[in-house]
Amino acid sequence: MSELTGKVALITGATRGIGHAISLELSAAGARIAVVARSAERAREVAAALPGEGHQGYGCDVADPAQAQATVSSTETDVGPVDILVNNAGITRDNLLVRMKDEEFDEVIATNLKGAFNFTRAVSKGMMKRRDGVILNMTSVVGLTGNAGQANYSASKAGLIGLTKSVAKELAARGVRCNAIAPGFIRTDMTDQLTETQVQGLLAQIPAGRLGEVSDVAALVRFLAGPGARYITGQVLAVDGGMVM
Ligand code: NAP
């Protein structure tokens, strides 16, 4: 028996990169996983390939409150009540401020920030009733520091920190914990878009001297989701090789 045996974890953006690594890590820890992404086909494929039994994949645009609610309801029916929510789905639409289009700003806020709100609201009532639950929000170090060319993305990630702390204060007395994880630069499809010069520039700012791996982030999620973190709430934990301290 592992520490998350019998638990149900709903993970958004779980078909690639960090979210996929979290699905592998939490299923290895014994949880049944609801894999959520816009591509339903890919979500089902990923769920079917996870170790253990009882996982399901769902197609859902996290930015749509009705789809988020429906996905939580389907998870409750097919897999079980959600014990662990990981709001991981995120996108970038980088541009310099003066060139940034309304759609670029709105789309990033809708997915990264409103998406997390949609799922948090949808799972909270059940968690409060059961007096047990863990909510984890995937922010970013740029939510702490800001970043040129990422006004939309940094604002969405800073917003997630405010959401995390408010939810933590509101739900702590009902046995629900809420924390944020702030990855630095992790090797995924998102960071594969960086040029070699950009990567070299980043490495100069990372005391650990390497980009992060998805497994570095997943290991922290496993800890925060488990019983060892029972007295930790409202925190922002960076996984960044010492980049921001
Ligand atoms: P990724 O490889 O681009 O994967 C993104 C995942 O999110 C995919 O599964 C994608 O599947 C899903 N997704 C995107 N938009 C969605 C939507 N509207 N509704 C539902 N699912 C959606 O991203 P990643 O690099 O692993 O990043 C994961 C999270 O970590 C993001 O929140 C990101 O901001 C954060 N982060 C990443 C880094 C990094 O260095 N990589 C650093 C700091 C923070 P579909 O396309 O099928 O929807």
PDB file of C-alpha atoms and ligand atoms in Angstrom:
ATOM      1  CA  MET A   1       0.000   0.000   0.000  1.00  0.00           C
ATOM      2  CA  SER A   2       1.338   3.440  -0.970  1.00  0.00           C
ATOM      3  CA  GLU A   3       0.533   6.781   0.620  1.00  0.00           C
ATOM      4  CA  LEU A   4      -2.178   7.744  -1.928  1.00  0.00           C
ATOM      5  CA  THR A   5      -3.899   4.346  -2.185  1.00  0.00           C
ATOM      6  CA  GLY A   6      -7.677   4.861  -2.446  1.00  0.00           C
ATOM      7  CA  LYS A   7      -7.345   8.567  -3.343  1.00  0.00           C
ATOM      8  CA  VAL A   8      -8.697  10.156  -6.528  1.00  0.00           C
ATOM      9  CA  ALA A   9      -6.592  12.857  -8.205  1.00  0.00           C
ATOM     10  CA  LEU A  10      -7.939  15.088 -10.972  1.00  0.00           C
ATOM     11  CA  ILE A  11      -5.071  16.629 -12.950  1.00  0.00           C
ATOM     12  CA  THR A  12      -5.653  19.258 -15.643  1.00  0.00           C
ATOM     13  CA  GLY A  13      -3.236  19.510 -18.547  1.00  0.00           C
ATOM     14  CA  ALA A  14      -2.173  15.966 -17.779  1.00  0.00           C
ATOM     15  CA  THR A  15      -1.450  14.719 -21.294  1.00  0.00           C
ATOM     16  CA  ARG A  16       1.985  16.261 -21.743  1.00  0.00           C
ATOM     17  CA  GLY A  17       4.949  17.712 -19.890  1.00  0.00           C
ATOM     18  CA  ILE A  18       4.626  18.433 -16.189  1.00  0.00           C
ATOM     19  CA  GLY A  19       0.988  17.268 -15.911  1.00  0.00           C
ATOM     20  CA  HIS A  20       1.814  13.917 -17.500  1.00  0.00           C
ATOM     21  CA  ALA A  21       4.728  13.429 -15.070  1.00  0.00           C
ATOM     22  CA  ILE A  22       2.383  14.259 -12.153  1.00  0.00           C
ATOM     23  CA  SER A  23      -0.114  11.643 -13.406  1.00  0.00           C
ATOM     24  CA  LEU A  24       2.644   9.026 -13.497  1.00  0.00           C
ATOM     25  CA  GLU A  25       3.921   9.992 -10.035  1.00  0.00           C
ATOM     26  CA  LEU A  26       0.507  10.071  -8.292  1.00  0.00           C
ATOM     27  CA  SER A  27      -0.632   6.826  -9.926  1.00  0.00           C
ATOM     28  CA  ALA A  28       2.650   5.220  -8.796  1.00  0.00           C
ATOM     29  CA  ALA A  29       1.743   6.447  -5.284  1.00  0.00           C
ATOM     30  CA  GLY A  30      -1.545   4.532  -5.526  1.00  0.00           C
ATOM     31  CA  ALA A  31      -4.046   7.214  -6.647  1.00  0.00           C
ATOM     32  CA  ARG A  32      -6.670   6.770  -9.358  1.00  0.00           C
ATOM     33  CA  ILE A  33      -6.287   9.584 -11.875  1.00  0.00           C
ATOM     34  CA  ALA A  34      -8.735  11.705 -13.882  1.00  0.00           C
ATOM     35  CA  VAL A  35      -6.586  12.903 -16.801  1.00  0.00           C
ATOM     36  CA  VAL A  36      -7.975  16.191 -18.181  1.00  0.00           C
ATOM     37  CA  ALA A  37      -6.968  18.049 -21.372  1.00  0.00           C
ATOM     38  CA  ARG A  38      -8.724  19.577 -24.373  1.00  0.00           C
ATOM     39  CA  SER A  39      -7.953  16.506 -26.494  1.00  0.00           C
ATOM     40  CA  ALA A  40     -10.290  13.798 -25.148  1.00  0.00           C
ATOM     41  CA  GLU A  41      -8.639  11.143 -27.306  1.00  0.00           C
ATOM     42  CA  ARG A  42      -5.152  11.884 -25.946  1.00  0.00           C
ATOM     43  CA  ALA A  43      -6.532  12.108 -22.373  1.00  0.00           C
ATOM     44  CA  ARG A  44      -8.045   8.610 -22.699  1.00  0.00           C
ATOM     45  CA  GLU A  45      -4.808   7.235 -24.214  1.00  0.00           C
ATOM     46  CA  VAL A  46      -2.734   8.680 -21.342  1.00  0.00           C
ATOM     47  CA  ALA A  47      -5.177   7.373 -18.706  1.00  0.00           C
ATOM     48  CA  ALA A  48      -5.111   3.883 -20.223  1.00  0.00           C
ATOM     49  CA  ALA A  49      -1.284   3.807 -20.138  1.00  0.00           C
ATOM     50  CA  LEU A  50      -0.921   4.799 -16.452  1.00  0.00           C
ATOM     51  CA  PRO A  51       0.145   2.132 -13.952  1.00  0.00           C
ATOM     52  CA  GLY A  52      -2.661   0.667 -11.850  1.00  0.00           C
ATOM     53  CA  GLU A  53      -6.412   0.489 -12.388  1.00  0.00           C
ATOM     54  CA  GLY A  54      -9.427   2.811 -12.562  1.00  0.00           C
ATOM     55  CA  HIS A  55      -8.002   5.867 -14.345  1.00  0.00           C
ATOM     56  CA  GLN A  56     -10.153   7.870 -16.791  1.00  0.00           C
ATOM     57  CA  GLY A  57      -9.460  10.521 -19.424  1.00  0.00           C
ATOM     58  CA  TYR A  58     -11.715  13.521 -20.148  1.00  0.00           C
ATOM     59  CA  GLY A  59     -11.748  16.180 -22.846  1.00  0.00           C
ATOM     60  CA  CYS A  60     -12.364  19.603 -21.297  1.00  0.00           C
ATOM     61  CA  ASP A  61     -11.430  23.213 -21.896  1.00  0.00           C
ATOM     62  CA  VAL A  62     -10.651  24.364 -18.351  1.00  0.00           C
ATOM     63  CA  ALA A  63     -11.598  27.947 -19.267  1.00  0.00           C
ATOM     64  CA  ASP A  64     -15.265  26.910 -19.610  1.00  0.00           C
ATOM     65  CA  PRO A  65     -17.014  26.737 -16.196  1.00  0.00           C
ATOM     66  CA  ALA A  66     -19.757  24.380 -17.463  1.00  0.00           C
ATOM     67  CA  GLN A  67     -17.187  21.941 -18.883  1.00  0.00           C
ATOM     68  CA  ALA A  68     -15.193  22.062 -15.640  1.00  0.00           C
ATOM     69  CA  GLN A  69     -18.290  21.285 -13.564  1.00  0.00           C
ATOM     70  CA  ALA A  70     -19.302  18.465 -15.943  1.00  0.00           C
ATOM     71  CA  THR A  71     -15.794  16.960 -15.786  1.00  0.00           C
ATOM     72  CA  VAL A  72     -15.829  16.945 -11.981  1.00  0.00           C
ATOM     73  CA  SER A  73     -19.305  15.319 -12.011  1.00  0.00           C
ATOM     74  CA  SER A  74     -18.158  12.637 -14.484  1.00  0.00           C
ATOM     75  CA  THR A  75     -15.053  11.973 -12.376  1.00  0.00           C
ATOM     76  CA  GLU A  76     -17.203  11.543  -9.252  1.00  0.00           C
ATOM     77  CA  THR A  77     -19.406   9.022 -11.083  1.00  0.00           C
ATOM     78  CA  ASP A  78     -16.675   7.103 -12.952  1.00  0.00           C
ATOM     79  CA  VAL A  79     -13.682   7.284 -10.596  1.00  0.00           C
ATOM     80  CA  GLY A  80     -14.883   8.665  -7.244  1.00  0.00           C
ATOM     81  CA  PRO A  81     -15.019  11.931  -5.281  1.00  0.00           C
ATOM     82  CA  VAL A  82     -11.998  14.139  -5.999  1.00  0.00           C
ATOM     83  CA  ASP A  83      -9.523  14.083  -3.092  1.00  0.00           C
ATOM     84  CA  ILE A  84      -6.672  15.845  -4.899  1.00  0.00           C
ATOM     85  CA  LEU A  85      -7.053  18.567  -7.537  1.00  0.00           C
ATOM     86  CA  VAL A  86      -3.989  19.677  -9.493  1.00  0.00           C
ATOM     87  CA  ASN A  87      -4.684  22.821 -11.539  1.00  0.00           C
ATOM     88  CA  ASN A  88      -1.817  22.405 -13.980  1.00  0.00           C
ATOM     89  CA  ALA A  89      -3.222  23.320 -17.426  1.00  0.00           C
ATOM     90  CA  GLY A  90      -1.481  26.401 -18.746  1.00  0.00           C
ATOM     91  CA  ILE A  91      -0.600  28.197 -21.959  1.00  0.00           C
ATOM     92  CA  THR A  92       1.669  31.038 -23.082  1.00  0.00           C
ATOM     93  CA  ARG A  93       0.939  33.712 -25.683  1.00  0.00           C
ATOM     94  CA  ASP A  94       4.085  35.815 -25.293  1.00  0.00           C
ATOM     95  CA  ASN A  95       4.356  39.298 -26.712  1.00  0.00           C
ATOM     96  CA  LEU A  96       5.737  42.672 -25.753  1.00  0.00           C
ATOM     97  CA  LEU A  97       3.177  44.741 -23.846  1.00  0.00           C
ATOM     98  CA  VAL A  98       2.610  47.351 -26.561  1.00  0.00           C
ATOM     99  CA  ARG A  99       2.049  44.645 -29.174  1.00  0.00           C
ATOM    100  CA  MET A 100      -0.074  42.363 -27.010  1.00  0.00           C
ATOM    101  CA  LYS A 101      -3.518  41.733 -28.467  1.00  0.00           C
ATOM    102  CA  ASP A 102      -6.651  41.585 -26.285  1.00  0.00           C
ATOM    103  CA  GLU A 103      -7.106  37.943 -27.280  1.00  0.00           C
ATOM    104  CA  GLU A 104      -3.565  37.067 -26.165  1.00  0.00           C
ATOM    105  CA  PHE A 105      -4.175  38.574 -22.748  1.00  0.00           C
ATOM    106  CA  ASP A 106      -7.694  37.196 -22.318  1.00  0.00           C
ATOM    107  CA  GLU A 107      -6.913  33.643 -23.482  1.00  0.00           C
ATOM    108  CA  VAL A 108      -4.024  33.255 -21.046  1.00  0.00           C
ATOM    109  CA  ILE A 109      -6.018  34.614 -18.079  1.00  0.00           C
ATOM    110  CA  ALA A 110      -9.030  32.452 -19.021  1.00  0.00           C
ATOM    111  CA  THR A 111      -7.005  29.224 -19.186  1.00  0.00           C
ATOM    112  CA  ASN A 112      -4.369  29.708 -16.500  1.00  0.00           C
ATOM    113  CA  LEU A 113      -6.317  31.627 -13.838  1.00  0.00           C
ATOM    114  CA  LYS A 114     -10.058  31.258 -14.503  1.00  0.00           C
ATOM    115  CA  GLY A 115      -9.493  27.569 -15.329  1.00  0.00           C
ATOM    116  CA  ALA A 116      -8.069  26.967 -11.853  1.00  0.00           C
ATOM    117  CA  PHE A 117     -10.953  28.900 -10.282  1.00  0.00           C
ATOM    118  CA  ASN A 118     -13.492  26.851 -12.279  1.00  0.00           C
ATOM    119  CA  PHE A 119     -12.117  23.517 -11.050  1.00  0.00           C
ATOM    120  CA  THR A 120     -11.445  24.711  -7.488  1.00  0.00           C
ATOM    121  CA  ARG A 121     -15.047  25.890  -7.095  1.00  0.00           C
ATOM    122  CA  ALA A 122     -16.356  22.649  -8.623  1.00  0.00           C
ATOM    123  CA  VAL A 123     -14.479  20.364  -6.174  1.00  0.00           C
ATOM    124  CA  SER A 124     -14.623  22.516  -3.027  1.00  0.00           C
ATOM    125  CA  LYS A 125     -18.131  21.722  -1.785  1.00  0.00           C
ATOM    126  CA  GLY A 126     -17.462  17.972  -1.805  1.00  0.00           C
ATOM    127  CA  MET A 127     -14.055  18.377  -0.159  1.00  0.00           C
ATOM    128  CA  MET A 128     -15.516  20.588   2.601  1.00  0.00           C
ATOM    129  CA  LYS A 129     -18.316  18.092   3.230  1.00  0.00           C
ATOM    130  CA  ARG A 130     -15.788  15.249   3.536  1.00  0.00           C
ATOM    131  CA  ARG A 131     -13.477  17.513   5.578  1.00  0.00           C
ATOM    132  CA  ASP A 132     -10.562  16.372   3.453  1.00  0.00           C
ATOM    133  CA  GLY A 133      -8.927  17.592   0.277  1.00  0.00           C
ATOM    134  CA  VAL A 134      -5.815  18.932  -1.396  1.00  0.00           C
ATOM    135  CA  ILE A 135      -5.725  21.620  -4.086  1.00  0.00           C
ATOM    136  CA  LEU A 136      -2.450  22.384  -5.864  1.00  0.00           C
ATOM    137  CA  ASN A 137      -2.037  25.259  -8.316  1.00  0.00           C
ATOM    138  CA  MET A 138       0.783  25.299 -10.870  1.00  0.00           C
ATOM    139  CA  THR A 139       2.075  28.848 -10.863  1.00  0.00           C
ATOM    140  CA  SER A 140       5.570  29.870 -12.034  1.00  0.00           C
ATOM    141  CA  VAL A 141       8.592  31.783 -10.799  1.00  0.00           C
ATOM    142  CA  VAL A 142       7.541  34.551 -13.214  1.00  0.00           C
ATOM    143  CA  GLY A 143       4.383  34.953 -11.103  1.00  0.00           C
ATOM    144  CA  LEU A 144       6.776  36.067  -8.351  1.00  0.00           C
ATOM    145  CA  THR A 145       9.260  38.077 -10.407  1.00  0.00           C
ATOM    146  CA  GLY A 146       7.416  39.207 -13.562  1.00  0.00           C
ATOM    147  CA  ASN A 147       8.987  38.695 -16.989  1.00  0.00           C
ATOM    148  CA  ALA A 148       9.421  40.958 -20.004  1.00  0.00           C
ATOM    149  CA  GLY A 149       7.260  39.708 -22.866  1.00  0.00           C
ATOM    150  CA  GLN A 150       4.974  37.778 -20.526  1.00  0.00           C
ATOM    151  CA  ALA A 151       2.664  40.412 -18.956  1.00  0.00           C
ATOM    152  CA  ASN A 152      -0.350  38.140 -19.576  1.00  0.00           C
ATOM    153  CA  TYR A 153       1.300  34.924 -18.363  1.00  0.00           C
ATOM    154  CA  SER A 154       2.980  36.544 -15.305  1.00  0.00           C
ATOM    155  CA  ALA A 155      -0.310  38.210 -14.320  1.00  0.00           C
ATOM    156  CA  SER A 156      -2.141  34.875 -14.587  1.00  0.00           C
ATOM    157  CA  LYS A 157       0.510  33.153 -12.449  1.00  0.00           C
ATOM    158  CA  ALA A 158       0.568  35.961  -9.839  1.00  0.00           C
ATOM    159  CA  GLY A 159      -3.237  35.731  -9.780  1.00  0.00           C
ATOM    160  CA  LEU A 160      -2.955  32.011  -9.022  1.00  0.00           C
ATOM    161  CA  ILE A 161      -0.896  32.865  -5.933  1.00  0.00           C
ATOM    162  CA  GLY A 162      -3.676  35.167  -4.667  1.00  0.00           C
ATOM    163  CA  LEU A 163      -6.251  32.470  -5.426  1.00  0.00           C
ATOM    164  CA  THR A 164      -4.153  29.882  -3.567  1.00  0.00           C
ATOM    165  CA  LYS A 165      -3.800  31.982  -0.410  1.00  0.00           C
ATOM    166  CA  SER A 166      -7.490  32.988  -0.369  1.00  0.00           C
ATOM    167  CA  VAL A 167      -8.679  29.400  -0.849  1.00  0.00           C
ATOM    168  CA  ALA A 168      -6.213  28.215   1.813  1.00  0.00           C
ATOM    169  CA  LYS A 169      -7.617  30.731   4.321  1.00  0.00           C
ATOM    170  CA  GLU A 170     -11.225  29.969   3.416  1.00  0.00           C
ATOM    171  CA  LEU A 171     -11.000  26.172   3.524  1.00  0.00           C
ATOM    172  CA  ALA A 172      -8.324  25.346   6.117  1.00  0.00           C
ATOM    173  CA  ALA A 173     -10.842  24.955   8.937  1.00  0.00           C
ATOM    174  CA  ARG A 174     -12.753  22.446   6.751  1.00  0.00           C
ATOM    175  CA  GLY A 175      -9.711  20.202   6.363  1.00  0.00           C
ATOM    176  CA  VAL A 176      -8.819  21.350   2.836  1.00  0.00           C
ATOM    177  CA  ARG A 177      -5.262  22.468   2.027  1.00  0.00           C
ATOM    178  CA  CYS A 178      -4.303  24.645  -0.924  1.00  0.00           C
ATOM    179  CA  ASN A 179      -0.723  25.320  -2.052  1.00  0.00           C
ATOM    180  CA  ALA A 180       1.015  26.648  -5.145  1.00  0.00           C
ATOM    181  CA  ILE A 181       4.054  25.227  -6.906  1.00  0.00           C
ATOM    182  CA  ALA A 182       6.306  27.631  -8.799  1.00  0.00           C
ATOM    183  CA  PRO A 183       8.502  25.809 -11.304  1.00  0.00           C
ATOM    184  CA  GLY A 184      11.485  27.613 -12.785  1.00  0.00           C
ATOM    185  CA  PHE A 185      12.448  26.512 -16.276  1.00  0.00           C
ATOM    186  CA  ILE A 186      11.516  22.883 -16.796  1.00  0.00           C
ATOM    187  CA  ARG A 187      12.274  20.919 -19.980  1.00  0.00           C
ATOM    188  CA  THR A 188       8.876  20.435 -21.726  1.00  0.00           C
ATOM    189  CA  ASP A 189       7.181  21.285 -25.062  1.00  0.00           C
ATOM    190  CA  MET A 190       6.639  24.783 -23.591  1.00  0.00           C
ATOM    191  CA  THR A 191      10.369  25.443 -23.041  1.00  0.00           C
ATOM    192  CA  ASP A 192      11.460  23.562 -26.204  1.00  0.00           C
ATOM    193  CA  GLN A 193      10.388  26.762 -27.998  1.00  0.00           C
ATOM    194  CA  LEU A 194      13.362  28.621 -26.418  1.00  0.00           C
ATOM    195  CA  THR A 195      16.412  29.308 -28.610  1.00  0.00           C
ATOM    196  CA  GLU A 196      19.872  28.010 -27.638  1.00  0.00           C
ATOM    197  CA  THR A 197      20.913  31.601 -26.757  1.00  0.00           C
ATOM    198  CA  GLN A 198      17.868  31.970 -24.480  1.00  0.00           C
ATOM    199  CA  VAL A 199      18.699  28.649 -22.770  1.00  0.00           C
ATOM    200  CA  GLN A 200      22.308  29.744 -22.174  1.00  0.00           C
ATOM    201  CA  GLY A 201      21.033  33.046 -20.719  1.00  0.00           C
ATOM    202  CA  LEU A 202      18.738  31.152 -18.366  1.00  0.00           C
ATOM    203  CA  LEU A 203      21.424  28.714 -17.240  1.00  0.00           C
ATOM    204  CA  ALA A 204      23.529  31.673 -16.085  1.00  0.00           C
ATOM    205  CA  GLN A 205      20.705  32.541 -13.642  1.00  0.00           C
ATOM    206  CA  ILE A 206      20.204  29.031 -12.223  1.00  0.00           C
ATOM    207  CA  PRO A 207      22.559  28.211  -9.324  1.00  0.00           C
ATOM    208  CA  ALA A 208      21.951  24.466  -9.825  1.00  0.00           C
ATOM    209  CA  GLY A 209      23.350  24.861 -13.362  1.00  0.00           C
ATOM    210  CA  ARG A 210      20.657  22.941 -15.226  1.00  0.00           C
ATOM    211  CA  LEU A 211      17.050  23.274 -16.375  1.00  0.00           C
ATOM    212  CA  GLY A 212      14.567  21.309 -14.288  1.00  0.00           C
ATOM    213  CA  GLU A 213      13.041  17.980 -15.277  1.00  0.00           C
ATOM    214  CA  VAL A 214       9.310  17.243 -15.081  1.00  0.00           C
ATOM    215  CA  SER A 215      10.077  14.606 -12.450  1.00  0.00           C
ATOM    216  CA  ASP A 216      11.525  17.362 -10.182  1.00  0.00           C
ATOM    217  CA  VAL A 217       8.089  19.027 -10.109  1.00  0.00           C
ATOM    218  CA  ALA A 218       6.117  15.778  -9.843  1.00  0.00           C
ATOM    219  CA  ALA A 219       8.103  14.742  -6.748  1.00  0.00           C
ATOM    220  CA  LEU A 220       6.991  17.923  -4.931  1.00  0.00           C
ATOM    221  CA  VAL A 221       3.372  17.395  -5.998  1.00  0.00           C
ATOM    222  CA  ARG A 222       3.479  13.874  -4.556  1.00  0.00           C
ATOM    223  CA  PHE A 223       4.777  15.218  -1.244  1.00  0.00           C
ATOM    224  CA  LEU A 224       2.250  18.088  -1.048  1.00  0.00           C
ATOM    225  CA  ALA A 225      -0.622  15.743  -1.949  1.00  0.00           C
ATOM    226  CA  GLY A 226       0.304  13.267   0.766  1.00  0.00           C
ATOM    227  CA  PRO A 227      -0.024  12.989   4.536  1.00  0.00           C
ATOM    228  CA  GLY A 228       3.490  14.332   5.194  1.00  0.00           C
ATOM    229  CA  ALA A 229       2.282  17.803   4.129  1.00  0.00           C
ATOM    230  CA  ARG A 230      -0.801  17.806   6.393  1.00  0.00           C
ATOM    231  CA  TYR A 231       0.197  21.056   8.186  1.00  0.00           C
ATOM    232  CA  ILE A 232       1.267  22.959   5.035  1.00  0.00           C
ATOM    233  CA  THR A 233      -1.241  25.319   3.433  1.00  0.00           C
ATOM    234  CA  GLY A 234      -1.245  28.676   1.640  1.00  0.00           C
ATOM    235  CA  GLN A 235       2.382  28.316   0.568  1.00  0.00           C
ATOM    236  CA  VAL A 236       4.193  28.908  -2.710  1.00  0.00           C
ATOM    237  CA  LEU A 237       7.023  26.414  -3.173  1.00  0.00           C
ATOM    238  CA  ALA A 238       9.540  27.063  -5.942  1.00  0.00           C
ATOM    239  CA  VAL A 239      11.127  24.161  -7.858  1.00  0.00           C
ATOM    240  CA  ASP A 240      13.728  26.127  -9.739  1.00  0.00           C
ATOM    241  CA  GLY A 241      17.277  25.057  -8.872  1.00  0.00           C
ATOM    242  CA  GLY A 242      17.640  28.183  -6.731  1.00  0.00           C
ATOM    243  CA  MET A 243      16.754  30.659  -9.500  1.00  0.00           C
ATOM    244  CA  VAL A 244      14.455  32.773  -7.307  1.00  0.00           C
ATOM    245  CA  MET A 245      15.210  33.061  -3.606  1.00  0.00           C
TER     246      MET A 245
HETATM  247  P1  NAP B   1       2.697  21.715 -21.921  1.00  0.00           P
HETATM  248  O1  NAP B   1       3.740  20.699 -22.142  1.00  0.00           O
HETATM  249  O2  NAP B   1       2.457  22.756 -22.978  1.00  0.00           O
HETATM  250  O3  NAP B   1       1.303  20.961 -21.619  1.00  0.00           O
HETATM  251  C1  NAP B   1       0.133  21.687 -21.396  1.00  0.00           C
HETATM  252  C2  NAP B   1      -0.998  20.754 -21.024  1.00  0.00           C
HETATM  253  O4  NAP B   1      -2.160  21.547 -20.752  1.00  0.00           O
HETATM  254  C3  NAP B   1      -1.390  19.797 -22.123  1.00  0.00           C
HETATM  255  O5  NAP B   1      -1.826  18.585 -21.546  1.00  0.00           O
HETATM  256  C4  NAP B   1      -2.563  20.501 -22.812  1.00  0.00           C
HETATM  257  O6  NAP B   1      -3.368  19.544 -23.475  1.00  0.00           O
HETATM  258  C5  NAP B   1      -3.244  21.133 -21.594  1.00  0.00           C
HETATM  259  N1  NAP B   1      -4.061  22.327 -21.867  1.00  0.00           N
HETATM  260  C6  NAP B   1      -3.687  23.495 -22.452  1.00  0.00           C
HETATM  261  N2  NAP B   1      -4.727  24.342 -22.519  1.00  0.00           N
HETATM  262  C7  NAP B   1      -5.778  23.709 -21.941  1.00  0.00           C
HETATM  263  C8  NAP B   1      -7.135  24.055 -21.706  1.00  0.00           C
HETATM  264  N3  NAP B   1      -7.644  25.253 -22.089  1.00  0.00           N
HETATM  265  N4  NAP B   1      -7.947  23.154 -21.093  1.00  0.00           N
HETATM  266  C9  NAP B   1      -7.463  21.935 -20.716  1.00  0.00           C
HETATM  267  N5  NAP B   1      -6.189  21.560 -20.898  1.00  0.00           N
HETATM  268  C10 NAP B   1      -5.360  22.424 -21.512  1.00  0.00           C
HETATM  269  O7  NAP B   1       2.933  22.538 -20.564  1.00  0.00           O
HETATM  270  P2  NAP B   1       4.003  22.306 -19.363  1.00  0.00           P
HETATM  271  O8  NAP B   1       5.274  22.946 -19.758  1.00  0.00           O
HETATM  272  O9  NAP B   1       3.995  20.893 -18.929  1.00  0.00           O
HETATM  273  O10 NAP B   1       3.370  23.247 -18.230  1.00  0.00           O
HETATM  274  C11 NAP B   1       2.420  22.767 -17.293  1.00  0.00           C
HETATM  275  C12 NAP B   1       2.116  23.871 -16.292  1.00  0.00           C
HETATM  276  O11 NAP B   1       3.326  24.260 -15.638  1.00  0.00           O
HETATM  277  C13 NAP B   1       1.557  25.154 -16.922  1.00  0.00           C
HETATM  278  O12 NAP B   1       0.598  25.736 -16.061  1.00  0.00           O
HETATM  279  C14 NAP B   1       2.765  26.044 -17.025  1.00  0.00           C
HETATM  280  O13 NAP B   1       2.404  27.414 -17.045  1.00  0.00           O
HETATM  281  C15 NAP B   1       3.509  25.658 -15.766  1.00  0.00           C
HETATM  282  N6  NAP B   1       4.929  25.961 -15.809  1.00  0.00           N
HETATM  283  C16 NAP B   1       5.748  25.382 -16.726  1.00  0.00           C
HETATM  284  C17 NAP B   1       7.088  25.682 -16.730  1.00  0.00           C
HETATM  285  C18 NAP B   1       8.036  25.067 -17.711  1.00  0.00           C
HETATM  286  O14 NAP B   1       9.213  25.425 -17.671  1.00  0.00           O
HETATM  287  N7  NAP B   1       7.627  24.142 -18.550  1.00  0.00           N
HETATM  288  C19 NAP B   1       7.600  26.613 -15.813  1.00  0.00           C
HETATM  289  C20 NAP B   1       6.737  27.186 -14.880  1.00  0.00           C
HETATM  290  C21 NAP B   1       5.400  26.843 -14.887  1.00  0.00           C
HETATM  291  P3  NAP B   1      -4.358  19.972 -24.724  1.00  0.00           P
HETATM  292  O15 NAP B   1      -3.509  20.777 -25.660  1.00  0.00           O
HETATM  293  O16 NAP B   1      -4.902  18.704 -25.290  1.00  0.00           O
HETATM  294  O17 NAP B   1      -5.435  20.779 -24.094  1.00  0.00           O
END
